[in-house]
């Protein structure tokens, strides 16, 4: 739970049905309403064929209101996908990366503006966190890393006034920056450390080990 956002997890439909019933009873007791348009169901672990077959026979309700199943949902700035297709995640991340590039260029992180080392620090502390927000949960392929790296390569060339054809890895190396793949792997390791150090009863830790042992 975060502020007024609530997430429920269950391995079985019957379990989630009971949670929804409990949540609805609680809302009736304390006289508040859930927004049905912002309440969705995501089903993980089904193939496309299984999902199409099961979706015809199952229904989700919060009180008397029908809830819809979605293939993706954005919550707290993180895009959650029921399937593992990374195309939508990469598209959203590259857009965020370009936006922060333009924002930083507007304050002087370009050739003839701030010192390149100052610019690289701004990129490291402001640009990369926005660009790779939530990346510890991404499942990417090599072509996805290449697409993401293009955004950073453009930025490091602009910082130093280098021509478009200049090697991105060389331009990045001059500023002491890690590749996008290395940055994501670093975040995944930090996240793994937090999971391991959590209490044994923490739901996210239990979900992680269920997925790990499958």
Short mmCIF file of N, CA, C and O in Angstrom, two decimals, residues 60-170:
data_model
loop_
_atom_site.label_atom_id
_atom_site.label_comp_id
_atom_site.label_asym_id
_atom_site.label_seq_id
_atom_site.Cartn_x
_atom_site.Cartn_y
_atom_site.Cartn_z
N UNK A 60 -14.48 -10.60 -12.55
CA UNK A 60 -13.94 -9.99 -11.33
C UNK A 60 -14.89 -8.91 -10.86
O UNK A 60 -15.33 -8.08 -11.65
N UNK A 61 -15.20 -8.91 -9.57
CA UNK A 61 -16.14 -7.93 -9.04
C UNK A 61 -15.60 -7.29 -7.77
O UNK A 61 -14.96 -7.96 -6.95
N UNK A 62 -15.90 -6.02 -7.62
CA UNK A 62 -15.66 -5.29 -6.38
C UNK A 62 -17.02 -4.80 -5.92
O UNK A 62 -17.54 -3.81 -6.43
N UNK A 63 -17.62 -5.56 -5.00
CA UNK A 63 -19.02 -5.31 -4.67
C UNK A 63 -19.86 -5.72 -5.85
O UNK A 63 -19.78 -6.84 -6.34
N UNK A 64 -20.65 -4.79 -6.37
CA UNK A 64 -21.48 -5.08 -7.54
C UNK A 64 -20.84 -4.58 -8.84
O UNK A 64 -21.42 -4.75 -9.91
N UNK A 65 -19.67 -3.99 -8.74
CA UNK A 65 -19.03 -3.38 -9.90
C UNK A 65 -18.06 -4.36 -10.57
O UNK A 65 -17.30 -5.05 -9.90
N UNK A 66 -18.09 -4.37 -11.89
CA UNK A 66 -17.24 -5.26 -12.67
C UNK A 66 -15.87 -4.62 -12.87
O UNK A 66 -15.76 -3.45 -13.24
N UNK A 67 -14.83 -5.40 -12.64
CA UNK A 67 -13.45 -4.95 -12.88
C UNK A 67 -12.94 -5.56 -14.17
O UNK A 67 -13.29 -6.69 -14.52
N UNK A 68 -12.10 -4.82 -14.87
CA UNK A 68 -11.59 -5.29 -16.16
C UNK A 68 -10.17 -5.83 -16.03
O UNK A 68 -9.40 -5.42 -15.17
N UNK A 69 -9.86 -6.78 -16.90
CA UNK A 69 -8.49 -7.28 -17.01
C UNK A 69 -7.74 -6.44 -18.04
O UNK A 69 -8.30 -6.06 -19.06
N UNK A 70 -6.48 -6.15 -17.75
CA UNK A 70 -5.65 -5.37 -18.66
C UNK A 70 -4.37 -6.12 -18.96
O UNK A 70 -3.92 -6.97 -18.18
N UNK A 71 -3.76 -5.78 -20.08
CA UNK A 71 -2.46 -6.36 -20.42
C UNK A 71 -1.31 -5.57 -19.82
O UNK A 71 -0.21 -6.11 -19.65
N UNK A 72 -1.58 -4.30 -19.50
CA UNK A 72 -0.55 -3.45 -18.89
C UNK A 72 -1.22 -2.39 -18.03
O UNK A 72 -2.40 -2.07 -18.23
N UNK A 73 -0.46 -1.84 -17.09
CA UNK A 73 -0.99 -0.80 -16.21
C UNK A 73 0.17 0.01 -15.65
O UNK A 73 1.20 -0.56 -15.28
N UNK A 74 0.00 1.31 -15.58
CA UNK A 74 1.04 2.19 -15.04
C UNK A 74 0.64 2.62 -13.64
O UNK A 74 -0.46 3.12 -13.43
N UNK A 75 1.56 2.40 -12.69
CA UNK A 75 1.29 2.76 -11.29
C UNK A 75 2.57 3.26 -10.65
O UNK A 75 3.62 2.62 -10.75
N UNK A 76 2.49 4.43 -9.98
CA UNK A 76 3.65 5.05 -9.33
C UNK A 76 4.82 5.23 -10.29
O UNK A 76 5.98 5.08 -9.92
N UNK A 77 4.50 5.52 -11.55
CA UNK A 77 5.54 5.75 -12.55
C UNK A 77 6.13 4.50 -13.14
O UNK A 77 7.01 4.57 -14.01
N UNK A 78 5.68 3.33 -12.71
CA UNK A 78 6.21 2.05 -13.20
C UNK A 78 5.17 1.39 -14.09
O UNK A 78 4.01 1.29 -13.72
N UNK A 79 5.61 0.94 -15.28
CA UNK A 79 4.73 0.25 -16.20
C UNK A 79 4.78 -1.25 -15.91
O UNK A 79 5.84 -1.87 -15.97
N UNK A 80 3.62 -1.83 -15.58
CA UNK A 80 3.52 -3.27 -15.30
C UNK A 80 2.90 -3.96 -16.50
O UNK A 80 1.86 -3.54 -17.00
N UNK A 81 3.54 -5.03 -16.95
CA UNK A 81 3.06 -5.77 -18.11
C UNK A 81 2.69 -7.19 -17.71
O UNK A 81 3.47 -7.88 -17.05
N UNK A 82 1.48 -7.62 -18.12
CA UNK A 82 1.07 -8.99 -17.83
C UNK A 82 1.91 -9.99 -18.61
O UNK A 82 2.28 -11.04 -18.11
N UNK A 83 2.22 -9.66 -19.85
CA UNK A 83 3.16 -10.50 -20.60
C UNK A 83 4.56 -9.92 -20.42
O UNK A 83 4.75 -8.92 -19.73
N UNK A 84 5.55 -10.51 -21.01
CA UNK A 84 6.93 -10.07 -20.78
C UNK A 84 7.50 -9.33 -21.98
O UNK A 84 8.72 -9.23 -22.13
N UNK A 85 6.62 -8.83 -22.84
CA UNK A 85 7.08 -8.08 -24.00
C UNK A 85 7.64 -6.74 -23.54
O UNK A 85 6.95 -5.96 -22.88
N UNK A 86 8.90 -6.48 -23.87
CA UNK A 86 9.58 -5.29 -23.37
C UNK A 86 9.45 -4.09 -24.31
O UNK A 86 9.96 -3.01 -24.00
N UNK A 87 8.77 -4.25 -25.44
CA UNK A 87 8.69 -3.19 -26.44
C UNK A 87 8.08 -1.91 -25.87
O UNK A 87 8.61 -0.80 -26.07
N UNK A 88 7.00 -2.05 -25.12
CA UNK A 88 6.31 -0.88 -24.55
C UNK A 88 7.17 -0.19 -23.49
O UNK A 88 7.21 1.04 -23.40
N UNK A 89 7.87 -0.99 -22.69
CA UNK A 89 8.75 -0.44 -21.66
C UNK A 89 9.88 0.37 -22.29
O UNK A 89 10.18 1.48 -21.85
N UNK A 90 10.51 -0.20 -23.32
CA UNK A 90 11.64 0.48 -23.98
C UNK A 90 11.17 1.77 -24.64
O UNK A 90 11.85 2.80 -24.57
N UNK A 91 9.99 1.72 -25.26
CA UNK A 91 9.45 2.92 -25.91
C UNK A 91 9.23 4.04 -24.89
O UNK A 91 9.59 5.21 -25.13
N UNK A 92 8.66 3.69 -23.74
CA UNK A 92 8.41 4.69 -22.69
C UNK A 92 9.72 5.23 -22.12
O UNK A 92 9.86 6.43 -21.88
N UNK A 93 10.70 4.34 -21.94
CA UNK A 93 12.00 4.76 -21.38
C UNK A 93 12.75 5.67 -22.34
O UNK A 93 13.35 6.67 -21.92
N UNK A 94 12.74 5.36 -23.63
CA UNK A 94 13.45 6.21 -24.60
C UNK A 94 12.80 7.59 -24.68
O UNK A 94 13.51 8.60 -24.80
N UNK A 95 11.48 7.65 -24.58
CA UNK A 95 10.80 8.96 -24.56
C UNK A 95 11.21 9.76 -23.34
O UNK A 95 11.49 10.96 -23.43
N UNK A 96 11.26 9.08 -22.17
CA UNK A 96 11.68 9.76 -20.94
C UNK A 96 13.12 10.22 -21.05
O UNK A 96 13.47 11.32 -20.59
N UNK A 97 13.98 9.40 -21.66
CA UNK A 97 15.38 9.76 -21.84
C UNK A 97 15.55 10.98 -22.72
O UNK A 97 16.34 11.87 -22.42
N UNK A 98 14.80 11.03 -23.80
CA UNK A 98 14.89 12.18 -24.71
C UNK A 98 14.38 13.45 -24.02
O UNK A 98 14.95 14.53 -24.19
N UNK A 99 13.31 13.31 -23.25
CA UNK A 99 12.77 14.48 -22.53
C UNK A 99 13.80 15.06 -21.57
O UNK A 99 13.98 16.29 -21.51
N UNK A 100 14.47 14.20 -20.82
CA UNK A 100 15.45 14.71 -19.86
C UNK A 100 16.69 15.24 -20.59
O UNK A 100 17.33 16.18 -20.10
N UNK A 101 17.01 14.70 -21.76
CA UNK A 101 18.11 15.26 -22.57
C UNK A 101 17.81 16.70 -22.95
O UNK A 101 18.67 17.58 -22.80
N UNK A 102 16.59 16.94 -23.45
CA UNK A 102 16.21 18.30 -23.85
C UNK A 102 16.20 19.24 -22.66
O UNK A 102 16.61 20.40 -22.75
N UNK A 103 15.73 18.74 -21.51
CA UNK A 103 15.69 19.55 -20.30
C UNK A 103 17.10 19.95 -19.86
O UNK A 103 17.35 21.12 -19.53
N UNK A 104 18.03 18.99 -19.88
CA UNK A 104 19.40 19.28 -19.47
C UNK A 104 20.12 20.19 -20.46
O UNK A 104 20.91 21.05 -20.07
N UNK A 105 19.84 19.99 -21.75
CA UNK A 105 20.45 20.88 -22.75
C UNK A 105 19.98 22.31 -22.57
O UNK A 105 20.74 23.26 -22.78
N UNK A 106 18.73 22.48 -22.13
CA UNK A 106 18.19 23.82 -21.92
C UNK A 106 18.90 24.56 -20.79
O UNK A 106 18.93 25.79 -20.77
N UNK A 107 19.49 23.80 -19.84
CA UNK A 107 20.20 24.46 -18.73
C UNK A 107 21.71 24.50 -18.96
O UNK A 107 22.46 24.88 -18.06
N UNK A 108 22.15 24.07 -20.17
CA UNK A 108 23.56 24.26 -20.52
C UNK A 108 24.42 23.02 -20.67
O UNK A 108 25.63 23.14 -20.85
N UNK A 109 23.83 21.83 -20.61
CA UNK A 109 24.65 20.62 -20.77
C UNK A 109 24.85 20.32 -22.26
O UNK A 109 24.36 19.33 -22.79
N UNK A 110 25.61 21.19 -22.91
CA UNK A 110 25.92 21.04 -24.32
C UNK A 110 27.25 21.73 -24.59
O UNK A 110 27.76 22.47 -23.75
N UNK A 111 27.80 21.46 -25.74
CA UNK A 111 29.10 22.05 -26.10
C UNK A 111 28.99 23.58 -26.11
O UNK A 111 28.06 24.15 -26.68
N UNK A 112 29.92 24.24 -25.43
CA UNK A 112 29.88 25.69 -25.32
C UNK A 112 29.10 26.16 -24.10
O UNK A 112 29.05 27.36 -23.83
N UNK A 113 28.52 25.22 -23.37
CA UNK A 113 27.78 25.56 -22.15
C UNK A 113 28.59 25.15 -20.93
O UNK A 113 29.70 25.62 -20.70
N UNK A 114 28.03 24.25 -20.14
CA UNK A 114 28.71 23.78 -18.95
C UNK A 114 29.92 22.90 -19.30
O UNK A 114 29.98 22.31 -20.38
N UNK A 115 30.84 22.82 -18.37
CA UNK A 115 31.97 21.90 -18.52
C UNK A 115 31.42 20.48 -18.70
O UNK A 115 30.50 20.07 -18.00
N UNK A 116 31.99 19.69 -19.64
CA UNK A 116 31.48 18.34 -19.88
C UNK A 116 31.43 17.46 -18.63
O UNK A 116 30.53 16.63 -18.49
N UNK A 117 32.38 17.64 -17.70
CA UNK A 117 32.37 16.83 -16.49
C UNK A 117 31.19 17.21 -15.58
O UNK A 117 30.58 16.36 -14.94
N UNK A 118 30.87 18.51 -15.54
CA UNK A 118 29.69 18.96 -14.79
C UNK A 118 28.43 18.42 -15.46
O UNK A 118 27.51 17.93 -14.79
N UNK A 119 28.41 18.48 -16.79
CA UNK A 119 27.25 17.96 -17.53
C UNK A 119 27.05 16.47 -17.29
O UNK A 119 25.92 16.00 -17.13
N UNK A 120 28.15 15.71 -17.27
CA UNK A 120 28.04 14.26 -17.05
C UNK A 120 27.51 13.96 -15.65
O UNK A 120 26.77 12.99 -15.46
N UNK A 121 27.90 14.78 -14.67
CA UNK A 121 27.37 14.60 -13.31
C UNK A 121 25.87 14.86 -13.25
O UNK A 121 25.13 14.18 -12.55
N UNK A 122 25.42 15.88 -14.00
CA UNK A 122 23.98 16.16 -14.06
C UNK A 122 23.23 15.00 -14.72
O UNK A 122 22.15 14.61 -14.28
N UNK A 123 23.82 14.46 -15.78
CA UNK A 123 23.22 13.31 -16.46
C UNK A 123 23.16 12.10 -15.53
O UNK A 123 22.15 11.40 -15.45
N UNK A 124 24.24 11.90 -14.77
CA UNK A 124 24.32 10.75 -13.87
C UNK A 124 23.31 10.87 -12.72
O UNK A 124 22.70 9.87 -12.32
N UNK A 125 23.12 12.07 -12.20
CA UNK A 125 22.30 12.26 -11.01
C UNK A 125 20.85 12.63 -11.31
O UNK A 125 19.97 12.44 -10.46
N UNK A 126 20.60 13.19 -12.49
CA UNK A 126 19.23 13.59 -12.84
C UNK A 126 18.70 12.80 -14.03
O UNK A 126 17.59 12.27 -13.99
N UNK A 127 19.53 12.71 -15.07
CA UNK A 127 19.09 12.07 -16.30
C UNK A 127 18.88 10.58 -16.18
O UNK A 127 17.79 10.05 -16.50
N UNK A 128 19.90 9.87 -15.71
CA UNK A 128 19.82 8.40 -15.65
C UNK A 128 18.71 7.91 -14.72
O UNK A 128 17.97 6.99 -15.08
N UNK A 129 18.53 8.49 -13.50
CA UNK A 129 17.43 8.02 -12.65
C UNK A 129 16.05 8.15 -13.31
O UNK A 129 15.19 7.28 -13.13
N UNK A 130 15.84 9.23 -14.06
CA UNK A 130 14.56 9.40 -14.75
C UNK A 130 14.46 8.46 -15.95
O UNK A 130 13.43 7.83 -16.18
N UNK A 131 15.54 8.36 -16.69
CA UNK A 131 15.61 7.54 -17.90
C UNK A 131 15.40 6.06 -17.57
O UNK A 131 14.66 5.36 -18.28
N UNK A 132 16.01 5.57 -16.51
CA UNK A 132 15.98 4.14 -16.17
C UNK A 132 15.12 3.83 -14.94
O UNK A 132 15.33 2.82 -14.28
N UNK A 133 14.17 4.69 -14.65
CA UNK A 133 13.31 4.47 -13.48
C UNK A 133 12.57 3.14 -13.60
O UNK A 133 11.91 2.85 -14.60
N UNK A 134 12.69 2.29 -12.57
CA UNK A 134 12.02 0.99 -12.58
C UNK A 134 12.76 -0.09 -13.34
O UNK A 134 12.25 -1.21 -13.47
N UNK A 135 13.98 0.20 -13.82
CA UNK A 135 14.69 -0.75 -14.69
C UNK A 135 15.13 -2.02 -13.97
O UNK A 135 15.45 -3.02 -14.61
N UNK A 136 15.15 -1.99 -12.62
CA UNK A 136 15.52 -3.20 -11.89
C UNK A 136 14.51 -4.34 -12.11
O UNK A 136 14.80 -5.50 -11.83
N UNK A 137 13.34 -4.01 -12.65
CA UNK A 137 12.30 -5.01 -12.89
C UNK A 137 12.13 -5.33 -14.37
O UNK A 137 11.28 -6.15 -14.73
N UNK A 138 12.93 -4.71 -15.23
CA UNK A 138 12.79 -4.94 -16.66
C UNK A 138 13.44 -6.25 -17.07
O UNK A 138 14.45 -6.66 -16.52
N UNK A 139 12.84 -6.90 -18.06
CA UNK A 139 13.44 -8.09 -18.69
C UNK A 139 13.69 -7.74 -20.15
O UNK A 139 12.77 -7.70 -20.95
N UNK A 140 14.94 -7.47 -20.46
CA UNK A 140 15.30 -6.91 -21.77
C UNK A 140 16.12 -7.89 -22.61
O UNK A 140 16.79 -8.77 -22.07
N UNK A 141 16.06 -7.67 -23.91
CA UNK A 141 16.89 -8.40 -24.86
C UNK A 141 18.00 -7.47 -25.35
O UNK A 141 17.95 -6.25 -25.12
N UNK A 142 18.96 -8.03 -26.04
CA UNK A 142 20.10 -7.23 -26.47
C UNK A 142 19.69 -6.05 -27.35
O UNK A 142 20.24 -4.95 -27.22
N UNK A 143 18.70 -6.27 -28.24
CA UNK A 143 18.28 -5.16 -29.10
C UNK A 143 17.63 -4.03 -28.29
O UNK A 143 17.68 -2.86 -28.67
N UNK A 144 17.02 -4.38 -27.13
CA UNK A 144 16.46 -3.34 -26.26
C UNK A 144 17.55 -2.49 -25.64
O UNK A 144 17.42 -1.26 -25.56
N UNK A 145 18.65 -3.13 -25.21
CA UNK A 145 19.77 -2.39 -24.65
C UNK A 145 20.37 -1.44 -25.69
O UNK A 145 20.75 -0.31 -25.38
N UNK A 146 20.43 -1.90 -26.94
CA UNK A 146 20.99 -1.07 -28.02
C UNK A 146 20.13 0.18 -28.21
O UNK A 146 20.65 1.30 -28.36
N UNK A 147 18.79 0.01 -28.21
CA UNK A 147 17.89 1.15 -28.36
C UNK A 147 18.05 2.15 -27.23
O UNK A 147 18.08 3.37 -27.44
N UNK A 148 18.17 1.65 -26.00
CA UNK A 148 18.34 2.53 -24.84
C UNK A 148 19.70 3.23 -24.87
O UNK A 148 19.81 4.41 -24.51
N UNK A 149 20.72 2.50 -25.29
CA UNK A 149 22.07 3.07 -25.34
C UNK A 149 22.16 4.23 -26.31
O UNK A 149 22.93 5.18 -26.11
N UNK A 150 21.37 4.19 -27.38
CA UNK A 150 21.38 5.26 -28.37
C UNK A 150 21.04 6.61 -27.73
O UNK A 150 21.61 7.64 -28.10
N UNK A 151 20.12 6.59 -26.77
CA UNK A 151 19.72 7.83 -26.11
C UNK A 151 20.91 8.42 -25.34
O UNK A 151 21.20 9.61 -25.44
N UNK A 152 21.59 7.58 -24.56
CA UNK A 152 22.74 8.07 -23.81
C UNK A 152 23.87 8.50 -24.74
O UNK A 152 24.53 9.52 -24.47
N UNK A 153 24.10 7.77 -25.83
CA UNK A 153 25.17 8.13 -26.77
C UNK A 153 24.95 9.51 -27.36
O UNK A 153 25.90 10.30 -27.53
N UNK A 154 23.70 9.82 -27.69
CA UNK A 154 23.38 11.15 -28.23
C UNK A 154 23.73 12.22 -27.21
O UNK A 154 24.35 13.24 -27.52
N UNK A 155 23.38 11.97 -25.93
CA UNK A 155 23.60 12.95 -24.88
C UNK A 155 25.09 13.19 -24.65
O UNK A 155 25.53 14.34 -24.53
N UNK A 156 25.88 12.11 -24.59
CA UNK A 156 27.31 12.30 -24.29
C UNK A 156 28.05 12.97 -25.45
O UNK A 156 29.03 13.69 -25.23
N UNK A 157 27.59 12.76 -26.67
CA UNK A 157 28.21 13.47 -27.81
C UNK A 157 27.88 14.96 -27.75
O UNK A 157 28.75 15.80 -27.99
N UNK A 158 26.64 15.28 -27.43
CA UNK A 158 26.22 16.69 -27.35
C UNK A 158 27.00 17.42 -26.25
O UNK A 158 27.42 18.57 -26.43
N UNK A 159 27.20 16.75 -25.11
CA UNK A 159 27.94 17.36 -24.00
C UNK A 159 29.34 17.80 -24.42
O UNK A 159 29.84 18.82 -23.95
N UNK A 160 29.96 16.99 -25.29
CA UNK A 160 31.36 17.23 -25.65
C UNK A 160 31.55 17.84 -27.03
O UNK A 160 32.69 18.05 -27.48
N UNK A 161 30.45 18.11 -27.72
CA UNK A 161 30.54 18.70 -29.04
C UNK A 161 31.12 17.77 -30.07
O UNK A 161 31.81 18.21 -31.00
N UNK A 162 30.86 16.47 -29.94
CA UNK A 162 31.40 15.47 -30.86
C UNK A 162 30.44 15.24 -32.03
O UNK A 162 29.23 15.42 -31.91
N UNK A 163 31.00 14.82 -33.16
CA UNK A 163 30.20 14.58 -34.35
C UNK A 163 29.31 13.36 -34.16
O UNK A 163 29.64 12.44 -33.39
N UNK A 164 28.18 13.29 -34.87
CA UNK A 164 27.23 12.18 -34.71
C UNK A 164 27.84 10.80 -34.92
O UNK A 164 27.41 9.83 -34.31
N UNK A 165 28.83 10.68 -35.79
CA UNK A 165 29.42 9.37 -36.08
C UNK A 165 30.45 8.91 -35.06
O UNK A 165 30.97 7.79 -35.15
N UNK A 166 30.74 9.73 -34.05
CA UNK A 166 31.73 9.37 -33.04
C UNK A 166 31.26 8.17 -32.23
O UNK A 166 30.08 8.07 -31.89
N UNK A 167 32.18 7.26 -31.93
CA UNK A 167 31.84 6.08 -31.15
C UNK A 167 31.19 6.47 -29.82
O UNK A 167 31.75 7.26 -29.05
N UNK A 168 30.02 5.90 -29.57
CA UNK A 168 29.31 6.19 -28.33
C UNK A 168 30.06 5.69 -27.12
O UNK A 168 30.12 6.37 -26.09
N UNK A 169 30.66 4.51 -27.21
CA UNK A 169 31.39 3.97 -26.06
C UNK A 169 32.63 4.81 -25.75
O UNK A 169 32.98 5.00 -24.58
N UNK A 170 33.28 5.34 -26.81
CA UNK A 170 34.44 6.21 -26.59
C UNK A 170 34.02 7.52 -25.94
O UNK A 170 34.67 8.00 -24.99
#
